[in-house]
Every structure is written in C-alpha cells, then in structure tokens.
Amino acid sequence: MHTYGRNILDIADELTTAYVEVFTGPPFEHRDRAQTGAAFRTRLETDAARDGFQAWVERSDDGQIAGFLTGWTTPAPFRTDRAYGSVLDRIGPEQVEELLIGAFEVDELGVLPRARGTGLARRLLETATRDRSRAWLLAWNQNHDALAFYRHLGWHEPEVRGPEHDIVVFTTT
C-alpha cells in the first residue's frame, strides 16, 4: 500500500478511472460515468490541497489500482457545502463539535470489484485510522453492503437529532 499527500495528483487520471468504476457500479449505477469522473477529479484537486490530506492506494499484482482511501482532519468551522449541511442537520452542532471537528474524515473509500472480499477495505480503513483517536465517514443510506460493513467493523452511528437524510454518519468513538 502506498501513501500519498498532495502528490496524489500525480496519479489523478488513474485514480479517477478507478473511482468511476467503483462509484458508477451497483448500487450507484444510476450515476453518469462522465459526470462522476469530472466531479471527482475537480474535488480531488481541491481536497489534495487541504491541511492534513492523505491518501492510500493499493495496487493489484498487475499494477492496477485495487482500492483507495482519501481523507483529512476535519477543520473548524464545520463546512456546510457538499453533504456537510446534512451531517449538521442530522446529528446537531454539539455532536459535530464533539465527534467530528479535529477527527480524521474518511472522504472516499473504494475497492474495485475484482478486489472485493479480500479484506482490502478493512486494511485501508485500519491504515488510515491506526494512529488517530477519532475518525468519521459518511455512507449513502441505500448502500446496504457498506452500512453493514461499517457496523460489522464496530463503527458507531451518533444519535440522530434532526431530520433523516440520505446519508448515515459513522464514527470510531
């Protein structure tokens, strides 16, 4: 497994291709491949410049990306763009402050179909969170396999204090 910082942009095209394969297949098959790739590539360029950005990439024996994880430490004040507003709405400002601010935020975790069932997702999460006291991530509420996986690993869902959204928040604490 290789660790990246801002140099993740050196493999941005390859990582975008892998991202599109993961996030336009089931249960995301309703997504447009070109739009998904363009949006990820734009986010990656911005995210790689964040303080504390890190990424981990594992390759299969043939040299192709098998899986990846990106993330950073969540800064204060808590953002409200992307899905952040839904997070704030769902768990409330007190839990955001207590559980998410200053914690490692797993932004993207993807394992390509040919590498599923190998323990790669678990290894990526363990590697990214090993030396961190707190971490968190979001999952789409219709991605039932991912929800079951995070629960199986012992990630917790903070108390829901607001309206339901299409995201589920998981924390390590």
Coordinates of N, CA, C and O in Angstrom, one line a residue:
M1 N 0.9 -1.2 0.0 CA 0.0 0.0 0.0 C 0.9 1.2 0.0 O 1.9 1.3 0.7
H2 N 0.6 2.2 -0.8 CA 1.3 3.4 -0.9 C 0.6 4.6 -0.4 O -0.6 4.7 -0.6
T3 N 1.3 5.4 0.4 CA 0.7 6.6 1.0 C 1.0 7.8 0.2 O 2.2 8.0 -0.3
Y4 N 0.0 8.7 0.0 CA 0.2 9.9 -0.8 C -0.3 11.1 0.0 O -1.1 11.0 0.9
G5 N 0.3 12.3 -0.3 CA -0.2 13.5 0.2 C -0.7 14.3 -1.1 O -1.4 13.7 -1.9
R6 N -0.2 15.5 -1.2 CA -0.6 16.3 -2.4 C -0.1 15.7 -3.7 O -0.6 16.0 -4.8
N7 N 0.9 14.8 -3.6 CA 1.4 14.1 -4.8 C 0.4 13.1 -5.4 O 0.6 12.5 -6.4
I8 N -0.8 13.0 -4.7 CA -1.9 12.1 -5.3 C -2.2 12.6 -6.7 O -2.7 11.8 -7.5
L9 N -2.0 13.9 -6.9 CA -2.4 14.4 -8.3 C -1.5 13.8 -9.4 O -1.9 13.9 -10.5
D10 N -0.4 13.2 -9.0 CA 0.5 12.6 -10.0 C -0.2 11.4 -10.6 O 0.1 11.0 -11.7
I11 N -1.2 10.8 -9.9 CA -1.9 9.6 -10.4 C -3.4 10.0 -10.5 O -4.2 9.1 -10.5
A12 N -3.7 11.2 -10.7 CA -5.1 11.7 -10.7 C -6.0 11.0 -11.8 O -7.1 10.6 -11.5
D13 N -5.4 10.9 -13.0 CA -6.2 10.3 -14.1 C -6.5 8.8 -13.7 O -7.6 8.4 -13.9
E14 N -5.5 8.1 -13.3 CA -5.7 6.7 -13.0 C -6.6 6.5 -11.8 O -7.5 5.6 -11.8
L15 N -6.5 7.4 -10.8 CA -7.4 7.3 -9.6 C -8.8 7.7 -10.0 O -9.8 7.0 -9.5
T16 N -9.0 8.6 -10.9 CA -10.3 9.0 -11.4 C -11.0 7.8 -12.1 O -12.2 7.5 -11.9
T17 N -10.2 7.1 -12.9 CA -10.8 6.0 -13.6 C -11.2 4.9 -12.6 O -12.3 4.3 -12.8
A18 N -10.4 4.7 -11.6 CA -10.8 3.7 -10.6 C -12.0 4.1 -9.8 O -12.9 3.4 -9.5
Y19 N -12.1 5.4 -9.5 CA -13.2 6.0 -8.8 C -14.5 5.8 -9.6 O -15.6 5.4 -9.0
V20 N -14.5 6.1 -10.8 CA -15.6 5.9 -11.7 C -16.1 4.5 -11.8 O -17.3 4.2 -11.7
E21 N -15.1 3.5 -11.8 CA -15.5 2.1 -11.8 C -16.2 1.7 -10.6 O -17.2 1.0 -10.6
V22 N -15.8 2.2 -9.4 CA -16.4 1.9 -8.1 C -17.8 2.6 -8.0 O -18.8 2.0 -7.6
F23 N -17.8 3.9 -8.3 CA -19.0 4.7 -7.9 C -20.0 4.9 -9.1 O -20.8 5.8 -9.0
T24 N -19.9 4.1 -10.1 CA -21.0 4.0 -11.1 C -21.5 2.6 -11.2 O -22.4 2.3 -12.0
G25 N -20.9 1.7 -10.5 CA -21.4 0.3 -10.4 C -22.4 0.2 -9.3 O -22.6 1.1 -8.6
P26 N -23.0 -1.0 -9.1 CA -24.0 -1.2 -8.1 C -23.5 -0.8 -6.7 O -22.3 -1.1 -6.4
P27 N -24.2 -0.1 -5.9 CA -25.6 0.4 -6.1 C -25.7 1.8 -6.7 O -26.7 2.5 -6.6
F28 N -24.6 2.2 -7.4 CA -24.6 3.6 -7.9 C -24.8 3.6 -9.5 O -24.4 4.6 -10.1
E29 N -25.3 2.6 -10.0 CA -25.4 2.5 -11.5 C -26.2 3.6 -12.1 O -26.2 3.8 -13.3
H30 N -27.0 4.3 -11.4 CA -27.8 5.4 -11.9 C -26.9 6.7 -12.2 O -27.4 7.6 -12.9
R31 N -25.7 6.7 -11.8 CA -24.8 7.8 -12.0 C -24.2 7.8 -13.4 O -23.8 6.8 -13.9
D32 N -24.0 9.0 -14.0 CA -23.4 9.2 -15.3 C -21.9 9.1 -15.1 O -21.3 9.7 -14.2
R33 N -21.2 8.2 -15.9 CA -19.8 8.0 -15.7 C -19.0 9.3 -16.0 O -18.1 9.6 -15.2
A34 N -19.3 10.0 -17.0 CA -18.5 11.2 -17.3 C -18.7 12.3 -16.2 O -17.7 12.9 -15.8
Q35 N -19.9 12.5 -15.8 CA -20.1 13.5 -14.8 C -19.5 13.1 -13.4 O -18.9 13.9 -12.7
T36 N -19.6 11.8 -13.1 CA -19.0 11.3 -11.9 C -17.5 11.5 -11.9 O -16.9 11.9 -10.9
G37 N -16.9 11.2 -13.0 CA -15.4 11.3 -13.1 C -15.0 12.8 -13.0 O -14.0 13.2 -12.3
A38 N -15.7 13.7 -13.8 CA -15.4 15.1 -13.8 C -15.5 15.7 -12.4 O -14.7 16.5 -11.9
A39 N -16.6 15.3 -11.7 CA -16.8 15.9 -10.3 C -15.8 15.4 -9.4 O -15.2 16.2 -8.5
F40 N -15.4 14.1 -9.4 CA -14.4 13.6 -8.6 C -13.0 14.3 -8.8 O -12.3 14.7 -7.9
R41 N -12.7 14.4 -10.1 CA -11.4 15.0 -10.4 C -11.3 16.4 -9.9 O -10.3 16.8 -9.3
T42 N -12.4 17.2 -10.0 CA -12.4 18.6 -9.5 C -12.2 18.6 -8.0 O -11.5 19.3 -7.4
R43 N -13.0 17.7 -7.3 CA -12.9 17.6 -5.8 C -11.5 17.2 -5.4 O -10.9 17.7 -4.4
L44 N -10.9 16.2 -6.1 CA -9.6 15.7 -5.8 C -8.5 16.8 -5.8 O -7.7 17.0 -4.9
E45 N -8.6 17.7 -6.8 CA -7.6 18.8 -6.9 C -7.8 19.8 -5.8 O -6.8 20.3 -5.3
T46 N -9.0 20.0 -5.3 CA -9.2 20.9 -4.2 C -8.9 20.1 -2.9 O -8.2 20.7 -2.0
D47 N -9.3 18.9 -2.7 CA -9.1 18.2 -1.5 C -7.6 17.9 -1.2 O -7.1 17.9 -0.1
A48 N -6.8 17.7 -2.3 CA -5.4 17.4 -2.1 C -4.6 18.6 -1.5 O -3.6 18.4 -0.9
A49 N -5.2 19.7 -1.6 CA -4.6 20.9 -1.0 C -5.0 21.2 0.4 O -4.5 22.1 1.1
R50 N -5.9 20.4 0.9 CA -6.4 20.6 2.3 C -5.3 20.2 3.3 O -4.5 19.3 3.1
D51 N -5.2 21.0 4.4 CA -4.3 20.6 5.5 C -4.6 19.2 6.0 O -5.8 18.8 6.2
G52 N -3.6 18.4 6.1 CA -3.7 17.1 6.6 C -4.2 16.0 5.6 O -4.5 14.9 6.0
F53 N -4.3 16.4 4.3 CA -4.8 15.5 3.3 C -3.8 14.3 3.2 O -2.6 14.4 3.2
Q54 N -4.4 13.1 3.2 CA -3.7 11.9 2.9 C -4.5 10.9 2.1 O -5.7 11.0 2.1
A55 N -3.8 10.1 1.4 CA -4.5 9.1 0.6 C -3.6 7.8 0.6 O -2.4 7.9 0.7
W56 N -4.3 6.7 0.5 CA -3.7 5.4 0.4 C -4.2 4.7 -0.8 O -5.4 4.7 -1.0
V57 N -3.3 4.1 -1.5 CA -3.7 3.3 -2.7 C -3.0 2.0 -2.7 O -1.8 1.9 -2.4
E58 N -3.8 0.9 -2.9 CA -3.2 -0.4 -3.1 C -3.4 -0.9 -4.5 O -4.5 -0.7 -5.1
R59 N -2.4 -1.5 -5.0 CA -2.4 -2.0 -6.4 C -2.5 -3.5 -6.4 O -2.0 -4.2 -5.5
S60 N -3.1 -4.0 -7.4 CA -3.1 -5.5 -7.6 C -1.8 -5.9 -8.2 O -1.0 -5.1 -8.6
D61 N -1.6 -7.2 -8.4 CA -0.4 -7.8 -8.9 C -0.1 -7.2 -10.3 O 1.0 -7.2 -10.7
D62 N -1.2 -6.9 -11.1 CA -1.0 -6.4 -12.4 C -0.7 -4.9 -12.5 O -0.6 -4.3 -13.5
G63 N -0.6 -4.3 -11.3 CA -0.2 -2.8 -11.2 C -1.4 -1.9 -11.3 O -1.2 -0.7 -11.1
Q64 N -2.6 -2.4 -11.5 CA -3.8 -1.6 -11.5 C -4.2 -1.2 -10.1 O -4.0 -2.0 -9.1
I65 N -4.9 -0.1 -9.9 CA -5.4 0.3 -8.6 C -6.5 -0.7 -8.2 O -7.4 -1.0 -9.0
A66 N -6.4 -1.3 -7.0 CA -7.3 -2.2 -6.5 C -8.3 -1.5 -5.5 O -9.4 -1.9 -5.3
G67 N -7.7 -0.5 -4.8 CA -8.5 0.2 -3.8 C -7.8 1.5 -3.4 O -6.6 1.6 -3.6
F68 N -8.6 2.4 -2.8 CA -8.1 3.7 -2.4 C -8.9 4.2 -1.2 O -10.1 3.9 -1.0
L69 N -8.3 5.1 -0.5 CA -8.9 5.9 0.6 C -8.3 7.2 0.6 O -7.1 7.4 0.6
T70 N -9.2 8.3 0.7 CA -8.7 9.6 0.9 C -9.3 10.3 2.1 O -10.4 9.9 2.5
G71 N -8.6 11.2 2.7 CA -9.2 11.9 3.9 C -8.3 13.0 4.4 O -7.2 13.2 3.9
W72 N -8.8 13.6 5.5 CA -8.1 14.7 6.1 C -8.7 15.0 7.5 O -9.7 14.4 7.8
T73 N -8.1 15.8 8.3 CA -8.6 16.2 9.6 C -9.6 17.3 9.4 O -9.4 18.3 8.7
T74 N -10.8 17.1 9.9 CA -11.9 18.0 9.8 C -11.6 19.3 10.5 O -11.5 19.3 11.7
P75 N -11.6 20.4 9.8 CA -11.3 21.7 10.5 C -12.6 22.4 11.0 O -13.7 22.0 10.7
A76 N -12.3 23.3 11.9 CA -13.4 24.2 12.4 C -13.2 25.5 11.6 O -12.0 25.9 11.3
P77 N -14.2 26.2 11.3 CA -15.6 25.8 11.5 C -16.0 24.8 10.5 O -15.5 24.6 9.4
F78 N -17.1 24.0 10.9 CA -17.6 22.9 10.1 C -18.2 23.5 8.8 O -19.0 24.4 8.9
R79 N -17.9 22.9 7.7 CA -18.4 23.4 6.4 C -19.9 23.1 6.3 O -20.4 22.2 7.0
T80 N -20.5 23.7 5.3 CA -21.9 23.5 5.1 C -22.2 23.1 3.6 O -23.3 22.9 3.2
D81 N -21.1 23.0 2.8 CA -21.3 22.6 1.4 C -21.3 21.1 1.3 O -21.2 20.4 2.3
R82 N -21.4 20.6 0.1 CA -21.5 19.2 -0.1 C -22.5 18.5 0.8 O -23.6 19.0 0.9
A83 N -22.2 17.5 1.5 CA -23.1 16.8 2.4 C -23.0 17.3 3.8 O -23.7 16.8 4.7
Y84 N -22.1 18.2 4.1 CA -21.8 18.7 5.4 C -23.1 19.3 6.1 O -23.3 19.1 7.3
G85 N -23.9 20.0 5.3 CA -25.1 20.6 5.8 C -26.0 19.5 6.3 O -26.7 19.7 7.4
S86 N -26.1 18.4 5.6 CA -27.0 17.3 6.0 C -26.4 16.6 7.3 O -27.2 16.2 8.1
V87 N -25.1 16.6 7.4 CA -24.5 16.0 8.6 C -24.9 16.9 9.8 O -25.3 16.3 10.9
L88 N -24.7 18.1 9.7 CA -25.0 19.1 10.8 C -26.5 19.0 11.1 O -26.9 18.9 12.3
D89 N -27.3 18.9 10.1 CA -28.8 18.8 10.3 C -29.1 17.5 11.0 O -30.0 17.4 11.9
R90 N -28.5 16.4 10.7 CA -28.8 15.0 11.1 C -28.3 14.8 12.6 O -29.1 14.3 13.4
I91 N -27.1 15.2 12.9 CA -26.6 14.9 14.3 C -26.5 16.1 15.2 O -26.2 15.9 16.4
G92 N -26.7 17.3 14.7 CA -26.7 18.5 15.5 C -25.3 19.1 15.8 O -24.3 18.4 15.7
P93 N -25.2 20.4 16.1 CA -23.9 21.1 16.2 C -23.1 20.6 17.4 O -21.9 20.6 17.3
E94 N -23.7 20.1 18.5 CA -23.0 19.6 19.6 C -22.2 18.4 19.3 O -21.0 18.3 19.6
Q95 N -22.8 17.4 18.6 CA -22.1 16.2 18.2 C -21.1 16.4 17.1 O -20.1 15.8 17.1
V96 N -21.4 17.4 16.2 CA -20.4 17.7 15.2 C -19.2 18.2 15.9 O -18.0 17.8 15.6
E97 N -19.3 19.1 16.9 CA -18.2 19.7 17.6 C -17.4 18.6 18.4 O -16.2 18.5 18.3
E98 N -18.2 17.7 19.1 CA -17.6 16.7 19.9 C -17.0 15.6 19.1 O -15.9 15.1 19.5
L99 N -17.6 15.1 18.1 CA -17.2 13.9 17.4 C -16.4 14.1 16.1 O -15.6 13.3 15.7
L100 N -16.7 15.2 15.4 CA -16.2 15.4 14.0 C -15.0 16.4 13.9 O -14.1 16.1 13.2
I101 N -15.2 17.6 14.5 CA -14.1 18.6 14.4 C -12.8 18.0 15.0 O -12.8 17.5 16.1
G102 N -11.8 18.1 14.3 CA -10.5 17.6 14.7 C -10.3 16.1 14.5 O -9.2 15.6 14.7
A103 N -11.3 15.4 14.0 CA -11.2 14.0 13.8 C -10.8 13.7 12.3 O -11.0 14.6 11.4
F104 N -10.2 12.6 12.0 CA -9.9 12.2 10.7 C -11.1 11.9 9.9 O -11.9 11.0 10.3
E105 N -11.3 12.6 8.8 CA -12.5 12.4 7.9 C -12.2 11.5 6.8 O -11.4 11.9 5.9
V106 N -12.8 10.4 6.7 CA -12.6 9.5 5.6 C -13.5 10.0 4.5 O -14.7 9.9 4.6
D107 N -13.0 10.5 3.4 CA -13.8 11.1 2.4 C -14.2 10.1 1.4 O -15.3 10.0 1.0
E108 N -13.2 9.4 0.8 CA -13.6 8.4 -0.2 C -12.9 7.1 0.1 O -11.7 7.1 0.5
L109 N -13.6 6.0 0.1 CA -13.1 4.7 0.2 C -13.7 3.9 -0.9 O -14.9 3.8 -1.0
G110 N -12.9 3.3 -1.7 CA -13.4 2.5 -2.8 C -12.5 1.3 -3.1 O -11.3 1.4 -3.0
V111 N -13.2 0.2 -3.3 CA -12.5 -1.1 -3.7 C -13.1 -1.5 -5.0 O -14.3 -1.7 -5.1
L112 N -12.2 -1.8 -5.9 CA -12.7 -2.2 -7.2 C -13.3 -3.6 -7.2 O -12.8 -4.4 -6.3
P113 N -14.3 -3.9 -8.0 CA -14.9 -5.2 -7.9 C -14.0 -6.4 -7.9 O -14.2 -7.4 -7.1
R114 N -12.9 -6.4 -8.7 CA -12.0 -7.5 -8.7 C -11.3 -7.8 -7.4 O -10.7 -8.8 -7.2
A115 N -11.3 -6.7 -6.5 CA -10.5 -6.9 -5.2 C -11.5 -7.0 -4.0 O -11.0 -7.0 -2.9
R116 N -12.8 -7.0 -4.2 CA -13.7 -7.1 -3.1 C -13.6 -8.5 -2.5 O -13.3 -9.5 -3.2
G117 N -13.9 -8.6 -1.2 CA -13.8 -9.8 -0.5 C -12.4 -10.2 -0.1 O -12.2 -11.3 0.5
T118 N -11.4 -9.4 -0.2 CA -10.1 -9.7 0.1 C -9.6 -9.0 1.4 O -8.5 -9.2 1.8
G119 N -10.5 -8.3 2.0 CA -10.1 -7.5 3.2 C -9.5 -6.2 3.0 O -9.0 -5.5 3.9
L120 N -9.4 -5.8 1.7 CA -8.8 -4.5 1.4 C -9.4 -3.3 2.0 O -8.7 -2.4 2.5
A121 N -10.7 -3.2 2.0 CA -11.4 -2.1 2.6 C -11.1 -2.0 4.1 O -10.8 -0.9 4.6
R122 N -11.1 -3.1 4.7 CA -10.7 -3.1 6.2 C -9.3 -2.6 6.4 O -9.0 -1.8 7.2
R123 N -8.4 -3.1 5.5 CA -7.0 -2.7 5.6 C -6.8 -1.2 5.4 O -6.0 -0.6 6.1
L124 N -7.5 -0.7 4.4 CA -7.4 0.7 4.1 C -7.9 1.5 5.3 O -7.2 2.5 5.7
L125 N -9.0 1.2 5.8 CA -9.6 1.9 7.0 C -8.7 1.8 8.2 O -8.4 2.8 8.9
E126 N -8.2 0.6 8.5 CA -7.2 0.4 9.6 C -6.0 1.2 9.4 O -5.5 1.8 10.4
T127 N -5.4 1.2 8.2 CA -4.2 2.0 8.0 C -4.5 3.5 8.2 O -3.7 4.2 8.8
A128 N -5.6 4.0 7.7 CA -5.9 5.4 7.7 C -6.2 5.9 9.2 O -5.9 7.0 9.5
T129 N -6.7 5.0 10.0 CA -7.2 5.4 11.3 C -6.3 4.9 12.4 O -6.5 5.2 13.6
R130 N -5.3 4.1 12.1 CA -4.5 3.4 13.1 C -3.9 4.4 14.2 O -4.0 4.1 15.4
D131 N -3.4 5.5 13.8 CA -2.8 6.4 14.8 C -3.6 7.6 15.1 O -3.1 8.6 15.6
R132 N -4.9 7.4 15.0 CA -5.8 8.5 15.2 C -6.8 8.1 16.3 O -7.4 7.0 16.3
S133 N -7.1 9.1 17.2 CA -8.0 8.7 18.3 C -9.5 8.8 17.8 O -10.3 8.1 18.4
R134 N -9.7 9.6 16.8 CA -11.1 9.7 16.3 C -11.1 9.8 14.8 O -10.2 10.4 14.2
A135 N -12.1 9.2 14.2 CA -12.3 9.2 12.7 C -13.8 9.2 12.5 O -14.6 8.7 13.3
W136 N -14.2 9.6 11.3 CA -15.6 9.6 10.9 C -15.7 9.5 9.4 O -14.8 9.7 8.6
L137 N -16.9 9.0 8.9 CA -17.2 8.9 7.5 C -18.7 9.0 7.3 O -19.5 8.9 8.2
L138 N -19.0 9.1 6.0 CA -20.4 9.1 5.6 C -20.7 8.0 4.7 O -19.8 7.6 3.9
A139 N -21.9 7.4 4.7 CA -22.3 6.4 3.7 C -23.7 6.8 3.2 O -24.5 7.3 4.0
W140 N -24.0 6.4 2.0 CA -25.3 6.6 1.4 C -26.2 5.6 2.1 O -25.9 4.4 2.2
N141 N -27.4 6.0 2.5 CA -28.3 5.1 3.2 C -28.9 4.0 2.3 O -29.5 3.1 2.8
Q142 N -28.6 4.0 1.0 CA -29.1 2.9 0.1 C -27.9 2.0 -0.2 O -28.2 1.0 -0.9
N143 N -26.7 2.2 0.3 CA -25.6 1.3 0.1 C -25.6 0.4 1.3 O -24.7 0.5 2.2
H144 N -26.5 -0.6 1.2 CA -26.7 -1.5 2.4 C -25.5 -2.3 2.7 O -25.2 -2.6 3.9
D145 N -24.7 -2.7 1.7 CA -23.5 -3.5 2.0 C -22.5 -2.7 2.7 O -21.8 -3.2 3.7
A146 N -22.3 -1.4 2.4 CA -21.4 -0.5 3.1 C -21.8 -0.3 4.5 O -21.0 -0.3 5.4
L147 N -23.1 -0.1 4.7 CA -23.7 0.2 6.1 C -23.4 -1.1 6.9 O -22.9 -0.9 8.1
A148 N -23.7 -2.2 6.4 CA -23.4 -3.5 7.2 C -21.9 -3.6 7.5 O -21.5 -4.1 8.6
F149 N -21.1 -3.3 6.5 CA -19.6 -3.4 6.7 C -19.1 -2.5 7.8 O -18.4 -3.0 8.7
Y150 N -19.5 -1.2 7.8 CA -19.1 -0.3 8.9 C -19.6 -0.8 10.2 O -18.8 -0.7 11.2
R151 N -20.8 -1.2 10.3 CA -21.3 -1.7 11.6 C -20.6 -2.9 12.0 O -20.3 -3.1 13.2
H152 N -20.3 -3.8 11.1 CA -19.5 -5.0 11.4 C -18.1 -4.7 12.0 O -17.6 -5.4 12.9
L153 N -17.5 -3.6 11.5 CA -16.2 -3.2 11.9 C -16.3 -2.5 13.3 O -15.2 -2.2 13.9
G154 N -17.5 -2.2 13.8 CA -17.6 -1.5 15.0 C -17.7 0.0 15.0 O -17.6 0.7 16.0
W155 N -17.9 0.5 13.8 CA -18.1 2.0 13.7 C -19.5 2.3 14.2 O -20.4 1.4 14.1
H156 N -19.6 3.4 14.8 CA -20.9 3.8 15.5 C -21.6 4.9 14.8 O -21.0 5.7 14.1
E157 N -22.9 4.9 14.9 CA -23.8 5.9 14.4 C -24.2 6.9 15.5 O -24.8 6.4 16.5
P158 N -23.8 8.1 15.5 CA -24.2 9.1 16.5 C -25.7 9.2 16.6 O -26.4 8.9 15.6
E159 N -26.2 9.6 17.7 CA -27.6 9.8 17.9 C -28.2 10.8 16.9 O -27.6 11.8 16.6
V160 N -29.2 10.4 16.2 CA -29.9 11.3 15.2 C -30.7 12.3 16.0 O -31.6 11.9 16.8
R161 N -30.4 13.6 15.7 CA -31.1 14.6 16.4 C -32.0 15.5 15.5 O -32.6 16.4 16.0
G162 N -31.9 15.2 14.3 CA -32.6 16.1 13.3 C -33.3 15.2 12.3 O -33.4 14.0 12.5
P163 N -33.7 15.8 11.2 CA -34.4 15.0 10.2 C -33.5 14.0 9.5 O -32.3 14.1 9.4
E164 N -34.2 13.0 9.0 CA -33.5 11.9 8.2 C -33.0 12.5 6.9 O -33.6 13.4 6.3
H165 N -31.8 12.1 6.5 CA -31.3 12.4 5.2 C -30.8 11.1 4.5 O -30.9 10.0 5.0
D166 N -30.3 11.3 3.3 CA -29.9 10.1 2.6 C -28.4 9.7 2.9 O -27.8 8.9 2.2
I167 N -27.9 10.2 4.0 CA -26.6 9.9 4.4 C -26.7 9.3 5.9 O -27.6 9.6 6.6
V168 N -25.7 8.5 6.2 CA -25.5 7.9 7.5 C -24.1 8.3 8.0 O -23.2 8.1 7.2
V169 N -24.0 8.9 9.2 CA -22.7 9.3 9.8 C -22.2 8.1 10.6 O -23.0 7.5 11.4
F170 N -21.0 7.7 10.5 CA -20.3 6.7 11.3 C -19.1 7.4 11.9 O -18.4 8.1 11.3
T171 N -18.8 7.0 13.2 CA -17.6 7.4 13.9 C -17.0 6.2 14.6 O -17.6 5.2 14.8
T172 N -15.7 6.4 14.9 CA -15.0 5.4 15.6 C -15.2 5.5 17.1 O -14.7 4.6 17.9
T173 N -15.8 6.6 17.6 CA -16.0 6.8 19.0 C -17.5 6.8 19.4 O -18.3 6.9 18.6

